[in-house]
Amino acid sequence: MGNGEFTLLGRAFIRGNILALTGLHIGAGSGALAIGGMDNPVVRDPLTNRPYIPGSSLRGKMRSLLERSQGLVSDQRIGRDVKIHVCQDENGYRECDVCHVFGVPAQSWSSQTRLLVRDTHLNGDSARRLEEAKTDLPYTEAKWEVAIDRVTSAATPRQMERVPAGAVFGPMEMSFAFYEAKDVQRFGLVLRAMRLLEEDYLGGQGARGSGRVEFQGLSISCRAGDNWDEIPRWSPEAGAEGFTLPQLMGKPGATERLEGWLASCLHLA
Ligand SMILES: [Zn+2]
């Protein structure tokens, strides 16, 4: 079945920046060309050579953490560091908010992925500061670590490339499509997954302290149906903007107020 049966009610956008509170290692995978013989290179934008956060990495980790928090079994590997769950039949899918939000691979039943996460690039200011700092490699630091072979106990020194703590990636954008009234509640899962990510880590080497991130300067805006204009941003305080997640969602009743605002933007209320 095609997507013709889905009518887009509108979209909401979560925008902001991602601050690396500790060094960040998002691996480029084994196929990538390593600079200077680096064993574990980070993923870089081929045009600018700057490290970036692929939307798929951010989205995959958010999904995986949300699933774990809901007791779902994540048994399908995507990338080196992340496993996700995928509903295998339509009955399961119908009840599964995670698969509605994050999608399922092409299936025999019709489905529509709600959440799109764009790649987030190093912001201009951080890029400039890292250029001036003359890091080990362009924009990154190389950390030596010792890998112990479990069979032979031999210690092998390896180099691990990380974007230094303090780097800011932005602008970040997540776009959420609404197809039915229930999606208003599902939107909250995205914010919950972002919070779970802050409490966990992004990329590799989390057990060694890498990948602690914080979302900053967040805003939520909404656009109904085929309108071009986004309606004024949702804000927990009148006139204020640019929030952290706790500022945005931490106040009592914030979820209900956000849902009411989305419903009215989408003309569901
Ligand atoms: Zn599912």
PDB file of C-alpha atoms and ligand atoms in Angstrom:
ATOM      1  CA  MET A   1       0.000   0.000   0.000  1.00  0.00           C
ATOM      2  CA  GLY A   2       1.194   3.512  -0.703  1.00  0.00           C
ATOM      3  CA  ASN A   3       1.065   6.481   1.579  1.00  0.00           C
ATOM      4  CA  GLY A   4      -2.071   7.949   0.005  1.00  0.00           C
ATOM      5  CA  GLU A   5      -4.200   6.961   2.977  1.00  0.00           C
ATOM      6  CA  PHE A   6      -2.148   9.150   5.288  1.00  0.00           C
ATOM      7  CA  THR A   7      -3.240  12.742   5.552  1.00  0.00           C
ATOM      8  CA  LEU A   8      -0.614  15.010   7.016  1.00  0.00           C
ATOM      9  CA  LEU A   9      -2.236  17.083   9.771  1.00  0.00           C
ATOM     10  CA  GLY A  10       0.891  19.138  10.297  1.00  0.00           C
ATOM     11  CA  ARG A  11       4.412  19.114  11.653  1.00  0.00           C
ATOM     12  CA  ALA A  12       6.207  20.152  14.810  1.00  0.00           C
ATOM     13  CA  PHE A  13       9.877  21.113  14.919  1.00  0.00           C
ATOM     14  CA  ILE A  14      12.304  20.775  17.815  1.00  0.00           C
ATOM     15  CA  ARG A  15      15.310  23.012  17.282  1.00  0.00           C
ATOM     16  CA  GLY A  16      18.326  23.848  19.388  1.00  0.00           C
ATOM     17  CA  ASN A  17      21.967  22.915  19.930  1.00  0.00           C
ATOM     18  CA  ILE A  18      23.808  19.902  21.294  1.00  0.00           C
ATOM     19  CA  LEU A  19      26.631  20.567  23.758  1.00  0.00           C
ATOM     20  CA  ALA A  20      29.261  17.867  24.275  1.00  0.00           C
ATOM     21  CA  LEU A  21      29.800  17.853  28.056  1.00  0.00           C
ATOM     22  CA  THR A  22      32.512  15.212  27.678  1.00  0.00           C
ATOM     23  CA  GLY A  23      34.539  14.122  24.656  1.00  0.00           C
ATOM     24  CA  LEU A  24      32.333  12.744  21.899  1.00  0.00           C
ATOM     25  CA  HIS A  25      33.182   9.754  19.712  1.00  0.00           C
ATOM     26  CA  ILE A  26      30.772   8.905  16.931  1.00  0.00           C
ATOM     27  CA  GLY A  27      32.626   6.266  14.952  1.00  0.00           C
ATOM     28  CA  ALA A  28      33.029   6.485  11.213  1.00  0.00           C
ATOM     29  CA  GLY A  29      32.878   2.704  10.859  1.00  0.00           C
ATOM     30  CA  SER A  30      35.488   0.361   9.448  1.00  0.00           C
ATOM     31  CA  GLY A  31      35.006   1.471   5.840  1.00  0.00           C
ATOM     32  CA  ALA A  32      36.160   5.012   6.508  1.00  0.00           C
ATOM     33  CA  LEU A  33      39.612   6.301   5.713  1.00  0.00           C
ATOM     34  CA  ALA A  34      41.430   6.996   8.945  1.00  0.00           C
ATOM     35  CA  ILE A  35      43.509  10.127   9.272  1.00  0.00           C
ATOM     36  CA  GLY A  36      47.053   9.419  10.410  1.00  0.00           C
ATOM     37  CA  GLY A  37      46.355   5.738  10.961  1.00  0.00           C
ATOM     38  CA  MET A  38      43.752   6.413  13.661  1.00  0.00           C
ATOM     39  CA  ASP A  39      42.221   3.109  14.832  1.00  0.00           C
ATOM     40  CA  ASN A  40      38.876   4.632  15.740  1.00  0.00           C
ATOM     41  CA  PRO A  41      38.193   7.719  13.628  1.00  0.00           C
ATOM     42  CA  VAL A  42      35.128   9.913  14.136  1.00  0.00           C
ATOM     43  CA  VAL A  43      32.631  10.527  11.376  1.00  0.00           C
ATOM     44  CA  ARG A  44      33.369  13.704   9.394  1.00  0.00           C
ATOM     45  CA  ASP A  45      31.562  15.791   6.826  1.00  0.00           C
ATOM     46  CA  PRO A  46      33.454  15.050   3.586  1.00  0.00           C
ATOM     47  CA  LEU A  47      33.005  18.640   2.368  1.00  0.00           C
ATOM     48  CA  THR A  48      34.306  20.491   5.432  1.00  0.00           C
ATOM     49  CA  ASN A  49      36.274  17.703   7.161  1.00  0.00           C
ATOM     50  CA  ARG A  50      34.505  18.719  10.372  1.00  0.00           C
ATOM     51  CA  PRO A  51      33.066  16.085  12.713  1.00  0.00           C
ATOM     52  CA  TYR A  52      29.269  16.016  12.839  1.00  0.00           C
ATOM     53  CA  ILE A  53      26.437  14.118  14.491  1.00  0.00           C
ATOM     54  CA  PRO A  54      24.601  11.995  11.912  1.00  0.00           C
ATOM     55  CA  GLY A  55      20.823  12.176  12.323  1.00  0.00           C
ATOM     56  CA  SER A  56      20.714   8.390  12.186  1.00  0.00           C
ATOM     57  CA  SER A  57      23.075   8.091  15.194  1.00  0.00           C
ATOM     58  CA  LEU A  58      21.041  10.507  17.291  1.00  0.00           C
ATOM     59  CA  ARG A  59      17.741   8.954  16.306  1.00  0.00           C
ATOM     60  CA  GLY A  60      18.935   5.359  16.736  1.00  0.00           C
ATOM     61  CA  LYS A  61      20.265   6.004  20.227  1.00  0.00           C
ATOM     62  CA  MET A  62      17.100   7.860  21.273  1.00  0.00           C
ATOM     63  CA  ARG A  63      14.985   4.960  20.020  1.00  0.00           C
ATOM     64  CA  SER A  64      17.114   2.359  21.738  1.00  0.00           C
ATOM     65  CA  LEU A  65      16.953   4.162  25.104  1.00  0.00           C
ATOM     66  CA  LEU A  66      13.207   4.701  24.837  1.00  0.00           C
ATOM     67  CA  GLU A  67      12.701   1.008  24.101  1.00  0.00           C
ATOM     68  CA  ARG A  68      14.811   0.000  27.057  1.00  0.00           C
ATOM     69  CA  SER A  69      12.787   2.322  29.307  1.00  0.00           C
ATOM     70  CA  GLN A  70       9.589   0.667  28.065  1.00  0.00           C
ATOM     71  CA  GLY A  71      10.880  -2.888  28.489  1.00  0.00           C
ATOM     72  CA  LEU A  72      10.922  -3.650  24.751  1.00  0.00           C
ATOM     73  CA  VAL A  73      13.558  -6.097  23.510  1.00  0.00           C
ATOM     74  CA  SER A  74      16.069  -4.351  21.243  1.00  0.00           C
ATOM     75  CA  ASP A  75      17.589  -7.151  19.180  1.00  0.00           C
ATOM     76  CA  GLN A  76      18.316  -5.628  15.771  1.00  0.00           C
ATOM     77  CA  ARG A  77      21.716  -4.083  15.395  1.00  0.00           C
ATOM     78  CA  ILE A  78      22.009  -0.735  13.632  1.00  0.00           C
ATOM     79  CA  GLY A  79      25.548   0.574  13.474  1.00  0.00           C
ATOM     80  CA  ARG A  80      28.224  -0.517  15.880  1.00  0.00           C
ATOM     81  CA  ASP A  81      26.937   0.890  19.145  1.00  0.00           C
ATOM     82  CA  VAL A  82      23.152   0.668  18.948  1.00  0.00           C
ATOM     83  CA  LYS A  83      20.459  -2.024  18.898  1.00  0.00           C
ATOM     84  CA  ILE A  84      16.765  -1.382  18.301  1.00  0.00           C
ATOM     85  CA  HIS A  85      13.484  -3.292  18.405  1.00  0.00           C
ATOM     86  CA  VAL A  86      11.218  -3.527  15.350  1.00  0.00           C
ATOM     87  CA  CYS A  87       7.635  -4.838  15.430  1.00  0.00           C
ATOM     88  CA  GLN A  88       7.346  -7.920  13.236  1.00  0.00           C
ATOM     89  CA  ASP A  89       3.596  -7.947  12.612  1.00  0.00           C
ATOM     90  CA  GLU A  90       0.809  -5.480  12.072  1.00  0.00           C
ATOM     91  CA  ASN A  91      -1.034  -6.285  15.302  1.00  0.00           C
ATOM     92  CA  GLY A  92       2.034  -5.546  17.368  1.00  0.00           C
ATOM     93  CA  TYR A  93       2.718  -2.415  15.353  1.00  0.00           C
ATOM     94  CA  ARG A  94      -0.797  -1.070  15.929  1.00  0.00           C
ATOM     95  CA  GLU A  95      -0.160  -0.951  19.681  1.00  0.00           C
ATOM     96  CA  CYS A  96       3.462   0.201  19.460  1.00  0.00           C
ATOM     97  CA  ASP A  97       4.095   3.931  19.853  1.00  0.00           C
ATOM     98  CA  VAL A  98       7.856   3.533  19.394  1.00  0.00           C
ATOM     99  CA  CYS A  99       7.453   2.027  15.917  1.00  0.00           C
ATOM    100  CA  HIS A 100       4.917   4.725  14.978  1.00  0.00           C
ATOM    101  CA  VAL A 101       7.367   7.442  15.959  1.00  0.00           C
ATOM    102  CA  PHE A 102      10.638   5.911  14.723  1.00  0.00           C
ATOM    103  CA  GLY A 103       9.294   3.734  11.901  1.00  0.00           C
ATOM    104  CA  VAL A 104       9.707   0.160  10.727  1.00  0.00           C
ATOM    105  CA  PRO A 105      11.641  -1.039   7.684  1.00  0.00           C
ATOM    106  CA  ALA A 106       9.488  -1.675   4.575  1.00  0.00           C
ATOM    107  CA  GLN A 107       6.714  -4.021   5.698  1.00  0.00           C
ATOM    108  CA  SER A 108       3.683  -5.701   4.222  1.00  0.00           C
ATOM    109  CA  TRP A 109       1.409  -3.313   6.092  1.00  0.00           C
ATOM    110  CA  SER A 110       1.241   0.427   5.555  1.00  0.00           C
ATOM    111  CA  SER A 111       3.036   2.639   8.026  1.00  0.00           C
ATOM    112  CA  GLN A 112       4.445   6.118   8.178  1.00  0.00           C
ATOM    113  CA  THR A 113       7.486   7.229  10.167  1.00  0.00           C
ATOM    114  CA  ARG A 114       6.769  10.303  12.294  1.00  0.00           C
ATOM    115  CA  LEU A 115      10.216  11.454  13.361  1.00  0.00           C
ATOM    116  CA  LEU A 116      12.945  12.792  11.128  1.00  0.00           C
ATOM    117  CA  VAL A 117      16.268  13.837  12.668  1.00  0.00           C
ATOM    118  CA  ARG A 118      18.644  15.896  10.572  1.00  0.00           C
ATOM    119  CA  ASP A 119      22.435  15.754  10.714  1.00  0.00           C
ATOM    120  CA  THR A 120      23.826  18.255  13.205  1.00  0.00           C
ATOM    121  CA  HIS A 121      27.052  20.016  12.272  1.00  0.00           C
ATOM    122  CA  LEU A 122      29.690  21.591  14.455  1.00  0.00           C
ATOM    123  CA  ASN A 123      28.613  25.206  14.902  1.00  0.00           C
ATOM    124  CA  GLY A 124      30.757  27.985  13.467  1.00  0.00           C
ATOM    125  CA  ASP A 125      32.021  29.276  16.790  1.00  0.00           C
ATOM    126  CA  SER A 126      33.143  25.844  18.027  1.00  0.00           C
ATOM    127  CA  ALA A 127      34.780  25.073  14.688  1.00  0.00           C
ATOM    128  CA  ARG A 128      36.748  28.331  14.864  1.00  0.00           C
ATOM    129  CA  ARG A 129      37.825  27.739  18.450  1.00  0.00           C
ATOM    130  CA  LEU A 130      38.977  24.205  17.675  1.00  0.00           C
ATOM    131  CA  GLU A 131      40.935  25.477  14.668  1.00  0.00           C
ATOM    132  CA  GLU A 132      42.686  28.015  16.894  1.00  0.00           C
ATOM    133  CA  ALA A 133      43.340  25.444  19.627  1.00  0.00           C
ATOM    134  CA  LYS A 134      45.458  23.350  17.249  1.00  0.00           C
ATOM    135  CA  THR A 135      44.092  20.016  18.402  1.00  0.00           C
ATOM    136  CA  ASP A 136      45.920  16.697  17.746  1.00  0.00           C
ATOM    137  CA  LEU A 137      43.915  16.193  14.564  1.00  0.00           C
ATOM    138  CA  PRO A 138      41.665  18.711  12.812  1.00  0.00           C
ATOM    139  CA  TYR A 139      38.877  19.546  15.328  1.00  0.00           C
ATOM    140  CA  THR A 140      39.557  16.461  17.476  1.00  0.00           C
ATOM    141  CA  GLU A 141      41.814  15.027  20.137  1.00  0.00           C
ATOM    142  CA  ALA A 142      43.477  11.623  20.019  1.00  0.00           C
ATOM    143  CA  LYS A 143      43.315   9.618  23.212  1.00  0.00           C
ATOM    144  CA  TRP A 144      45.479   6.591  23.785  1.00  0.00           C
ATOM    145  CA  GLU A 145      43.825   3.694  25.499  1.00  0.00           C
ATOM    146  CA  VAL A 146      44.908   0.152  26.191  1.00  0.00           C
ATOM    147  CA  ALA A 147      42.810  -2.706  24.871  1.00  0.00           C
ATOM    148  CA  ILE A 148      43.311  -6.005  26.704  1.00  0.00           C
ATOM    149  CA  ASP A 149      42.861  -9.143  24.623  1.00  0.00           C
ATOM    150  CA  ARG A 150      40.573 -11.387  26.702  1.00  0.00           C
ATOM    151  CA  VAL A 151      42.220 -14.591  25.486  1.00  0.00           C
ATOM    152  CA  THR A 152      45.917 -13.761  25.551  1.00  0.00           C
ATOM    153  CA  SER A 153      45.801 -10.891  28.092  1.00  0.00           C
ATOM    154  CA  ALA A 154      48.070  -8.992  25.729  1.00  0.00           C
ATOM    155  CA  ALA A 155      47.760  -5.227  26.037  1.00  0.00           C
ATOM    156  CA  THR A 156      47.498  -3.332  22.770  1.00  0.00           C
ATOM    157  CA  PRO A 157      47.576   0.456  22.764  1.00  0.00           C
ATOM    158  CA  ARG A 158      44.933   1.963  20.485  1.00  0.00           C
ATOM    159  CA  GLN A 159      44.131   5.500  19.505  1.00  0.00           C
ATOM    160  CA  MET A 160      40.627   6.821  19.998  1.00  0.00           C
ATOM    161  CA  GLU A 161      39.571  10.039  18.325  1.00  0.00           C
ATOM    162  CA  ARG A 162      37.126  12.331  20.133  1.00  0.00           C
ATOM    163  CA  VAL A 163      35.599  15.756  19.646  1.00  0.00           C
ATOM    164  CA  PRO A 164      36.723  17.654  22.782  1.00  0.00           C
ATOM    165  CA  ALA A 165      34.349  18.489  25.629  1.00  0.00           C
ATOM    166  CA  GLY A 166      32.729  21.899  25.223  1.00  0.00           C
ATOM    167  CA  ALA A 167      32.111  21.601  21.496  1.00  0.00           C
ATOM    168  CA  VAL A 168      28.661  22.738  20.376  1.00  0.00           C
ATOM    169  CA  PHE A 169      26.807  21.162  17.465  1.00  0.00           C
ATOM    170  CA  GLY A 170      24.016  23.157  15.902  1.00  0.00           C
ATOM    171  CA  PRO A 171      21.599  24.095  14.607  1.00  0.00           C
ATOM    172  CA  MET A 172      19.896  20.798  15.388  1.00  0.00           C
ATOM    173  CA  GLU A 173      16.477  20.066  13.925  1.00  0.00           C
ATOM    174  CA  MET A 174      13.991  17.276  14.489  1.00  0.00           C
ATOM    175  CA  SER A 175      10.785  17.249  12.483  1.00  0.00           C
ATOM    176  CA  PHE A 176       7.706  15.330  13.635  1.00  0.00           C
ATOM    177  CA  ALA A 177       4.777  14.567  11.303  1.00  0.00           C
ATOM    178  CA  PHE A 178       1.242  14.242  12.695  1.00  0.00           C
ATOM    179  CA  TYR A 179      -1.171  11.891  10.914  1.00  0.00           C
ATOM    180  CA  GLU A 180      -3.733  11.184  13.639  1.00  0.00           C
ATOM    181  CA  ALA A 181      -4.871  12.683  16.942  1.00  0.00           C
ATOM    182  CA  LYS A 182      -2.897  10.072  18.918  1.00  0.00           C
ATOM    183  CA  ASP A 183       0.332  11.513  17.510  1.00  0.00           C
ATOM    184  CA  VAL A 184      -0.068  14.498  19.841  1.00  0.00           C
ATOM    185  CA  GLN A 185       0.762  12.201  22.781  1.00  0.00           C
ATOM    186  CA  ARG A 186       3.428  10.364  20.770  1.00  0.00           C
ATOM    187  CA  PHE A 187       5.293  13.638  20.241  1.00  0.00           C
ATOM    188  CA  GLY A 188       6.104  13.641  23.967  1.00  0.00           C
ATOM    189  CA  LEU A 189       8.074  10.411  23.471  1.00  0.00           C
ATOM    190  CA  VAL A 190      10.635  12.348  21.448  1.00  0.00           C
ATOM    191  CA  LEU A 191      11.265  14.744  24.339  1.00  0.00           C
ATOM    192  CA  ARG A 192      11.402  11.797  26.745  1.00  0.00           C
ATOM    193  CA  ALA A 193      13.969  10.060  24.501  1.00  0.00           C
ATOM    194  CA  MET A 194      16.082  13.237  24.402  1.00  0.00           C
ATOM    195  CA  ARG A 195      16.059  13.295  28.207  1.00  0.00           C
ATOM    196  CA  LEU A 196      17.063   9.621  28.374  1.00  0.00           C
ATOM    197  CA  LEU A 197      19.955  10.418  26.038  1.00  0.00           C
ATOM    198  CA  GLU A 198      21.184  13.184  28.343  1.00  0.00           C
ATOM    199  CA  GLU A 199      21.182  10.664  31.185  1.00  0.00           C
ATOM    200  CA  ASP A 200      23.044   8.119  29.039  1.00  0.00           C
ATOM    201  CA  TYR A 201      25.575   8.814  26.276  1.00  0.00           C
ATOM    202  CA  LEU A 202      25.842   9.338  22.543  1.00  0.00           C
ATOM    203  CA  GLY A 203      28.288   7.435  20.337  1.00  0.00           C
ATOM    204  CA  GLY A 204      30.929   5.047  21.576  1.00  0.00           C
ATOM    205  CA  GLN A 205      33.047   4.700  24.722  1.00  0.00           C
ATOM    206  CA  GLY A 206      30.233   5.742  27.060  1.00  0.00           C
ATOM    207  CA  ALA A 207      31.478   3.420  29.791  1.00  0.00           C
ATOM    208  CA  ARG A 208      34.750   5.382  29.701  1.00  0.00           C
ATOM    209  CA  GLY A 209      32.899   8.673  30.084  1.00  0.00           C
ATOM    210  CA  SER A 210      32.529   9.769  26.474  1.00  0.00           C
ATOM    211  CA  GLY A 211      29.375  11.055  24.867  1.00  0.00           C
ATOM    212  CA  ARG A 212      27.630  12.996  27.629  1.00  0.00           C
ATOM    213  CA  VAL A 213      25.534  15.598  25.852  1.00  0.00           C
ATOM    214  CA  GLU A 214      23.060  18.338  26.752  1.00  0.00           C
ATOM    215  CA  PHE A 215      20.395  19.897  24.569  1.00  0.00           C
ATOM    216  CA  GLN A 216      20.418  23.676  24.797  1.00  0.00           C
ATOM    217  CA  GLY A 217      18.524  26.641  23.357  1.00  0.00           C
ATOM    218  CA  LEU A 218      15.545  24.427  22.602  1.00  0.00           C
ATOM    219  CA  SER A 219      12.381  25.620  20.945  1.00  0.00           C
ATOM    220  CA  ILE A 220       9.245  23.848  19.721  1.00  0.00           C
ATOM    221  CA  SER A 221       7.224  25.229  16.834  1.00  0.00           C
ATOM    222  CA  CYS A 222       4.292  23.836  14.873  1.00  0.00           C
ATOM    223  CA  ARG A 223       2.778  24.115  11.413  1.00  0.00           C
ATOM    224  CA  ALA A 224      -0.693  22.912  10.457  1.00  0.00           C
ATOM    225  CA  GLY A 225      -1.579  21.073   7.236  1.00  0.00           C
ATOM    226  CA  ASP A 226      -0.436  22.988   4.197  1.00  0.00           C
ATOM    227  CA  ASN A 227       0.276  26.270   5.947  1.00  0.00           C
ATOM    228  CA  TRP A 228       3.659  27.749   5.136  1.00  0.00           C
ATOM    229  CA  ASP A 229       3.981  29.648   8.372  1.00  0.00           C
ATOM    230  CA  GLU A 230       4.923  28.120  11.679  1.00  0.00           C
ATOM    231  CA  ILE A 231       2.833  29.407  14.563  1.00  0.00           C
ATOM    232  CA  PRO A 232       4.652  31.184  17.445  1.00  0.00           C
ATOM    233  CA  ARG A 233       6.794  28.833  19.482  1.00  0.00           C
ATOM    234  CA  TRP A 234       5.500  26.961  22.444  1.00  0.00           C
ATOM    235  CA  SER A 235       7.072  28.281  25.632  1.00  0.00           C
ATOM    236  CA  PRO A 236       6.761  27.308  29.296  1.00  0.00           C
ATOM    237  CA  GLU A 237       7.170  31.026  30.146  1.00  0.00           C
ATOM    238  CA  ALA A 238       5.619  33.852  28.194  1.00  0.00           C
ATOM    239  CA  GLY A 239       8.179  35.802  26.190  1.00  0.00           C
ATOM    240  CA  ALA A 240      11.121  33.518  27.015  1.00  0.00           C
ATOM    241  CA  GLU A 241      12.899  31.258  24.554  1.00  0.00           C
ATOM    242  CA  GLY A 242      15.852  28.922  24.247  1.00  0.00           C
ATOM    243  CA  PHE A 243      15.465  26.244  26.895  1.00  0.00           C
ATOM    244  CA  THR A 244      17.113  23.150  28.295  1.00  0.00           C
ATOM    245  CA  LEU A 245      14.903  20.054  28.504  1.00  0.00           C
ATOM    246  CA  PRO A 246      14.225  20.437  32.250  1.00  0.00           C
ATOM    247  CA  GLN A 247      13.255  24.085  31.688  1.00  0.00           C
ATOM    248  CA  LEU A 248      11.014  23.092  28.814  1.00  0.00           C
ATOM    249  CA  MET A 249       9.273  20.062  30.303  1.00  0.00           C
ATOM    250  CA  GLY A 250      10.116  20.046  34.017  1.00  0.00           C
ATOM    251  CA  LYS A 251       7.289  22.275  35.272  1.00  0.00           C
ATOM    252  CA  PRO A 252       4.120  20.552  36.546  1.00  0.00           C
ATOM    253  CA  GLY A 253       1.518  20.318  33.802  1.00  0.00           C
ATOM    254  CA  ALA A 254       4.001  21.082  31.005  1.00  0.00           C
ATOM    255  CA  THR A 255       3.096  17.938  29.046  1.00  0.00           C
ATOM    256  CA  GLU A 256      -0.645  18.724  29.154  1.00  0.00           C
ATOM    257  CA  ARG A 257      -0.058  22.341  28.114  1.00  0.00           C
ATOM    258  CA  LEU A 258       2.202  21.290  25.244  1.00  0.00           C
ATOM    259  CA  GLU A 259      -0.363  18.724  24.050  1.00  0.00           C
ATOM    260  CA  GLY A 260      -3.149  21.308  24.196  1.00  0.00           C
ATOM    261  CA  TRP A 261      -1.028  23.758  22.209  1.00  0.00           C
ATOM    262  CA  LEU A 262      -0.209  21.123  19.545  1.00  0.00           C
ATOM    263  CA  ALA A 263      -3.875  20.081  19.278  1.00  0.00           C
ATOM    264  CA  SER A 264      -4.926  23.668  18.709  1.00  0.00           C
ATOM    265  CA  CYS A 265      -2.128  24.281  16.176  1.00  0.00           C
ATOM    266  CA  LEU A 266      -3.242  21.170  14.260  1.00  0.00           C
ATOM    267  CA  HIS A 267      -6.927  22.198  14.520  1.00  0.00           C
ATOM    268  CA  LEU A 268      -7.755  19.078  16.525  1.00  0.00           C
ATOM    269  CA  ALA A 269      -9.057  20.964  19.555  1.00  0.00           C
TER     270      ALA A 269
HETATM  271 ZN    ZN B   1       7.333  -1.737  17.761  1.00  0.00          ZN
END
